Short mmCIF file of C-alpha atoms in Angstrom, two decimals:
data_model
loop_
_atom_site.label_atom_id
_atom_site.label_comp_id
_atom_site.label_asym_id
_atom_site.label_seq_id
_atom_site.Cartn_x
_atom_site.Cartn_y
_atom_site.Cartn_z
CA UNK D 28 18.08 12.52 14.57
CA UNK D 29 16.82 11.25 11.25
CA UNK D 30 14.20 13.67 9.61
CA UNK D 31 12.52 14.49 6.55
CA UNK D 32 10.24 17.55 4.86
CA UNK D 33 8.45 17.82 1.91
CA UNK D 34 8.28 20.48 -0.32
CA UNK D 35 6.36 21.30 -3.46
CA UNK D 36 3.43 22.70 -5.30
CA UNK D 37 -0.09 23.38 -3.36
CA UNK D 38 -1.88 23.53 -6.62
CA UNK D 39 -1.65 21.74 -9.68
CA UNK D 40 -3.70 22.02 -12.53
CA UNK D 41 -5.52 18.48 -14.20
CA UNK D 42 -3.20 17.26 -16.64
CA UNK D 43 0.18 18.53 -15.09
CA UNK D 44 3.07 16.74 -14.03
CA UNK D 45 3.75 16.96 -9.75
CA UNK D 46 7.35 17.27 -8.37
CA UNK D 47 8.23 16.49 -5.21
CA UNK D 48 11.05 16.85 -3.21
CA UNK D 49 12.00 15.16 -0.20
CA UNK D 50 14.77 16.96 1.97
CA UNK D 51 16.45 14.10 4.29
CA UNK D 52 18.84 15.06 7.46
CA UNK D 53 20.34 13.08 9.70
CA UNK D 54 20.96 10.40 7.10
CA UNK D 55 22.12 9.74 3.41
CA UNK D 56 21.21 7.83 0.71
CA UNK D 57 24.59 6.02 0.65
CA UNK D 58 23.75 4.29 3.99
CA UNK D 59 23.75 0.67 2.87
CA UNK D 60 20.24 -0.23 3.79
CA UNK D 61 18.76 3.07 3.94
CA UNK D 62 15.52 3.27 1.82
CA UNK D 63 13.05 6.46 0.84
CA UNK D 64 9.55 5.86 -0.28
CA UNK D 65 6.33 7.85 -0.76
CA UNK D 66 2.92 7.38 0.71
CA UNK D 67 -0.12 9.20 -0.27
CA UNK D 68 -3.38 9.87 1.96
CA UNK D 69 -6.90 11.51 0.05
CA UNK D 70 -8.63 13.54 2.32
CA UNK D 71 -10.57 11.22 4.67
CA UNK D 72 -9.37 7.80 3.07
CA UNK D 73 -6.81 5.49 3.57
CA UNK D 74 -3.06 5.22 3.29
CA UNK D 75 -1.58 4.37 -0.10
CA UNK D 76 2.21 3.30 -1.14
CA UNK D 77 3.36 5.21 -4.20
CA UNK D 78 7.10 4.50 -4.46
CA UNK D 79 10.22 3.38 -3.12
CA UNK D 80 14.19 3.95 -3.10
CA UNK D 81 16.79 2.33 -1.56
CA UNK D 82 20.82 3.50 -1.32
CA UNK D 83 21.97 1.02 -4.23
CA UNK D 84 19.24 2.96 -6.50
CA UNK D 85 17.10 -0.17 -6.46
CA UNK D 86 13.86 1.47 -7.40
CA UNK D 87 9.83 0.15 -6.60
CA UNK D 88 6.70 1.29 -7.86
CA UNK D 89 3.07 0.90 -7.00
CA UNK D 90 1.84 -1.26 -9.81
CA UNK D 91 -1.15 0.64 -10.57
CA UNK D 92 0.68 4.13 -11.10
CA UNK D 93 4.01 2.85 -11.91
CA UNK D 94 3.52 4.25 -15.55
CA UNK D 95 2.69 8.04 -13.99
CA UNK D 96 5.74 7.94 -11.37
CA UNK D 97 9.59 8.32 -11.49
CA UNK D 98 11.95 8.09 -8.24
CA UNK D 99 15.26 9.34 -8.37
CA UNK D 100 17.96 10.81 -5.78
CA UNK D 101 20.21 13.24 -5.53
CA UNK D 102 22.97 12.51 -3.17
CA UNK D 103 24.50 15.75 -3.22
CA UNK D 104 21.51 17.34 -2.05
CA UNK D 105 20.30 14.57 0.06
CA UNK D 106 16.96 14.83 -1.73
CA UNK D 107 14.90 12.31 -2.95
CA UNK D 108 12.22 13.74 -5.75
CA UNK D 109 8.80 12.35 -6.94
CA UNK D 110 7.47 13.05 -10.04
CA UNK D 111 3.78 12.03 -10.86
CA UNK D 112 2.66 12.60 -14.38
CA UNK D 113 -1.12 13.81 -15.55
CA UNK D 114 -2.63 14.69 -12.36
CA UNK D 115 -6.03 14.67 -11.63
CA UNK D 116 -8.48 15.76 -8.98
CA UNK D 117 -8.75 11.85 -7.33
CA UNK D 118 -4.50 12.84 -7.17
CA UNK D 119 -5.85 15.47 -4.41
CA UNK D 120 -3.85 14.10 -1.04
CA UNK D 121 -1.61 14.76 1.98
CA UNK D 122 1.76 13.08 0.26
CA UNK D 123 4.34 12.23 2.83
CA UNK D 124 7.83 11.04 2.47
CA UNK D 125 9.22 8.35 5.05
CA UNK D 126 12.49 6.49 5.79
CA UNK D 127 12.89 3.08 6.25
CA UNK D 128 15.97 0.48 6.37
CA UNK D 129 16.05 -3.04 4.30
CA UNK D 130 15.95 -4.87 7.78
CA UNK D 131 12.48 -3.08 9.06
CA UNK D 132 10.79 -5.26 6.15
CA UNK D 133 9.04 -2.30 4.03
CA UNK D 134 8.06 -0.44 7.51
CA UNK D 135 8.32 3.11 7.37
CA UNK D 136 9.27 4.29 10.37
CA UNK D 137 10.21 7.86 10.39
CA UNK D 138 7.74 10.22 8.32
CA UNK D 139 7.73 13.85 6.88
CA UNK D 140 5.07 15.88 8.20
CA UNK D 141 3.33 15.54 4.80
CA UNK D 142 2.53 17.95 1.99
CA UNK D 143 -0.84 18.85 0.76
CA UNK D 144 -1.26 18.48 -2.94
CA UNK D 145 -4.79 19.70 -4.73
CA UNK D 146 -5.45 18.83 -8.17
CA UNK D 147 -7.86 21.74 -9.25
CA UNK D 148 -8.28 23.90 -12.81
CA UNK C 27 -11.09 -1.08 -1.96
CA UNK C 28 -7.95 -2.19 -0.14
CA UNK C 29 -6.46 -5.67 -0.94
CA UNK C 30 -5.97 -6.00 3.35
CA UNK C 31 -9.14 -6.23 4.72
CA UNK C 32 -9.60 -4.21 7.99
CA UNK C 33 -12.84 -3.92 10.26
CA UNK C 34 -14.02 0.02 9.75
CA UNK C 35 -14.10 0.30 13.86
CA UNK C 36 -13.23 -1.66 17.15
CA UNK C 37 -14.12 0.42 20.84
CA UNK C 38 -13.52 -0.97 23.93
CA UNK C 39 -13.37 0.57 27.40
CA UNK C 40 -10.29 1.60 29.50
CA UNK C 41 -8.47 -1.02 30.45
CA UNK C 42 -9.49 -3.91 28.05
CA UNK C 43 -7.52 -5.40 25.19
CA UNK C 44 -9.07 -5.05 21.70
CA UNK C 45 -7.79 -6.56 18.47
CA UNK C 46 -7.71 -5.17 15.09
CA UNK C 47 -7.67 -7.91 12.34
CA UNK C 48 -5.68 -7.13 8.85
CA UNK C 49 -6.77 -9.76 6.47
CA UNK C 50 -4.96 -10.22 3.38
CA UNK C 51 -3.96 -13.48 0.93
CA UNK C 52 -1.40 -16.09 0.21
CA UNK C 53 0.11 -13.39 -2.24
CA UNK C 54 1.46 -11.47 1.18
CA UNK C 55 0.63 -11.62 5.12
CA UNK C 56 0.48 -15.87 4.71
CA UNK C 57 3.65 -15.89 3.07
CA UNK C 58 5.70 -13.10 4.00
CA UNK C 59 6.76 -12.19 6.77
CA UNK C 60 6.30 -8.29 6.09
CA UNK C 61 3.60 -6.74 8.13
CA UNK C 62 3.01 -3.62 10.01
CA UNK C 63 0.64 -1.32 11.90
CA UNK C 64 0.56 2.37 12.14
CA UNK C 65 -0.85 4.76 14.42
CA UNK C 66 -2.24 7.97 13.16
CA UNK C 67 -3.89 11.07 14.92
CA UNK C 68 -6.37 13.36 13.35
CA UNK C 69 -4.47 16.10 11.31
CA UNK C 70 -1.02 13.89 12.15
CA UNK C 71 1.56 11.48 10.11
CA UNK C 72 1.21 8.05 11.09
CA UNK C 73 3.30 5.78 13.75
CA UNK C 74 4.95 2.92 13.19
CA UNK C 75 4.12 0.79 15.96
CA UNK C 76 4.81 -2.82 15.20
CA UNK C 77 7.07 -4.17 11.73
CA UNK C 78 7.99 -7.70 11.04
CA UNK C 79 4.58 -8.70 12.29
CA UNK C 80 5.56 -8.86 15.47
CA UNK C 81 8.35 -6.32 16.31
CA UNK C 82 8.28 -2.70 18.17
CA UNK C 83 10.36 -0.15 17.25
CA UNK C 84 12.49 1.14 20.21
CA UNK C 85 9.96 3.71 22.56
CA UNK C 86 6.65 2.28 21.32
CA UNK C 87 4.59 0.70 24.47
CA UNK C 88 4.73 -2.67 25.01
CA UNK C 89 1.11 -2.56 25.21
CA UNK C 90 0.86 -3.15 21.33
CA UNK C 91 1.43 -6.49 20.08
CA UNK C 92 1.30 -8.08 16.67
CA UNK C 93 0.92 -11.41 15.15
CA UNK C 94 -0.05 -13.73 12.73
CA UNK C 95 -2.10 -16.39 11.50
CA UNK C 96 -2.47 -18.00 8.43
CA UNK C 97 -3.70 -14.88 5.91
CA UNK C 98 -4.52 -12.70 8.61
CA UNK C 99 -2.71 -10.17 10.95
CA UNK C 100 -3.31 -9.08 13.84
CA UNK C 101 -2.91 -5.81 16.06
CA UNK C 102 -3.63 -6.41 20.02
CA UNK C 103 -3.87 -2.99 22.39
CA UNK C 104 -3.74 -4.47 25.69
CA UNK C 105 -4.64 -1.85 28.96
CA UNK C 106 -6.55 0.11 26.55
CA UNK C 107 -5.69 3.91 27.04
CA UNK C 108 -7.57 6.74 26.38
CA UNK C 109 -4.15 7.98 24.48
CA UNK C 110 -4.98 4.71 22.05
CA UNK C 111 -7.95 6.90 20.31
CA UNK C 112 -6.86 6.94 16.60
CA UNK C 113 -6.88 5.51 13.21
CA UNK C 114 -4.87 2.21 13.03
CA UNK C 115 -3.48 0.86 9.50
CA UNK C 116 -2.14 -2.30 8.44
CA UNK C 117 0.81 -2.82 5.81
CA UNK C 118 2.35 -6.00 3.99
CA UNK C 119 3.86 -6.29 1.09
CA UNK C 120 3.24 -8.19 -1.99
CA UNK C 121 5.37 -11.51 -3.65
CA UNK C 122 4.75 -11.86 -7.33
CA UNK C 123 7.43 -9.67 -9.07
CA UNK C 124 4.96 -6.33 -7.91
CA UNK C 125 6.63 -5.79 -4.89
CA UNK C 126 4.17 -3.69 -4.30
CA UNK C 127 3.62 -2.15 -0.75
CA UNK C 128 -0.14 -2.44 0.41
CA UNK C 129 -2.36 -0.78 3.19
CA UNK C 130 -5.39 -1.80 4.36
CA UNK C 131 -8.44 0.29 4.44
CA UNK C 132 -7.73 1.59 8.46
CA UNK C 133 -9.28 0.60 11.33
CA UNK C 134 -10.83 3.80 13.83
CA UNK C 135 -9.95 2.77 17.59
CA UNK C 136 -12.81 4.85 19.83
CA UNK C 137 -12.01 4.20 23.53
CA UNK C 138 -15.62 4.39 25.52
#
């Protein structure tokens, strides 16, 4: 059974970098086809892709935030970790973690129960 | 604003089928073939319900279909269920070098 949990800070100040970590079980990064990404959701808006890793450390970024994000893994942890640079208050979101496979076309189809993230002084 | 269009609402009543358009551009749902729709619960993670436009992962109902026409998607919810009640999104992702992965703005499903 493939799962995933995120983990990180509540509270981050304006200005300060986010890390997140991504705990996977039940799979590993050096599944050929097995991909990680992040997806954001503000309180009461919509869904929105941040980033994207797959097994042969091909990496994707959103194209608006690309300069504020890094991806990387870290197979003997089976973690995959977000970092988001000089947060700020619109950053305030639910921030899940999902799994998906190079043949499900970019779908995401198992997700993290999400980690709330508020960008406050 | 989200670069897949999505109407804010759709209701029907138990029973009927209801269809949520996901309207994008030749940049991504007309020429690729990577669409999906998620389901998501107040207070929940979303659902992947249909990828590759028209596929369903294994235990999803087969009373969700997807398709495709042109630059638009679409999500059908035939035998609408009281169970349906929830947010639905639309994915697809983009051509251009981006790659980027987009979501449309959500769609709420109310079930009269």
């Amino acid at each position: 059974q493939i799962t995933l949990k995120e983990s990180g800070p509540t509270l981050v100040k304006p200005t300060q970098t986010l890390t997140l970590t991504c705990t996977l079980s039940g799979f590993s990064l050096t599944s050929s086809g097995a991909g990680v990404g992040w997806i954001r959701q503000p309180p009461g808006k919509a869904l929105e892709w941040l980033a994207l890793i797959y097994w042969d450390d091909d990496k994707r970024y959103s194209s608006s935030l690309k300069n504020r994000l890094t991806i990387t893994k870290d197979i003997s942890k089976n973690q995959v970790v977000l970092t988001m640079t000089n947060m700020d208050p619109v950053d305030t979101a639910t921030y899940y973690c999902t799994h998906t496979v190079v043949i499900m076309k970019d779908a995401f189809d198992i997700w993290g129960q999400g980690t709330t993230v508020i960008v406050s002084s | 604003q989200s670069a897949l269009t999505q109407p804010a609402s759709v209701s029907g009543s138990p029973g009927q089928s209801i269809t949520i358009s996901c309207t994008g551009t030749s940049s991504h749902v007309a020429t690729y073939n990577f669409v999906s729709w998620y389901q998501q619960y107040p207070g929940k993670a979303p659902k992947l319900i249909i990828y590759g436009v028209t596929n369903r992962p294994s235990g999803v109902s087969n009373r969700f279909s997807g398709s495709k026409s042109g630059d638009t998607a679409s999500l059908t919810i035939s035998g609408l269920q009281a169970e349906d009640e929830a947010d639905y999104y639309c994915s697809s992702s983009t051509s251009g070098g981006t790659l980027d992965v987009l979501f449309g703005g959500g769609t709420k499903v109310t079930v009269l």
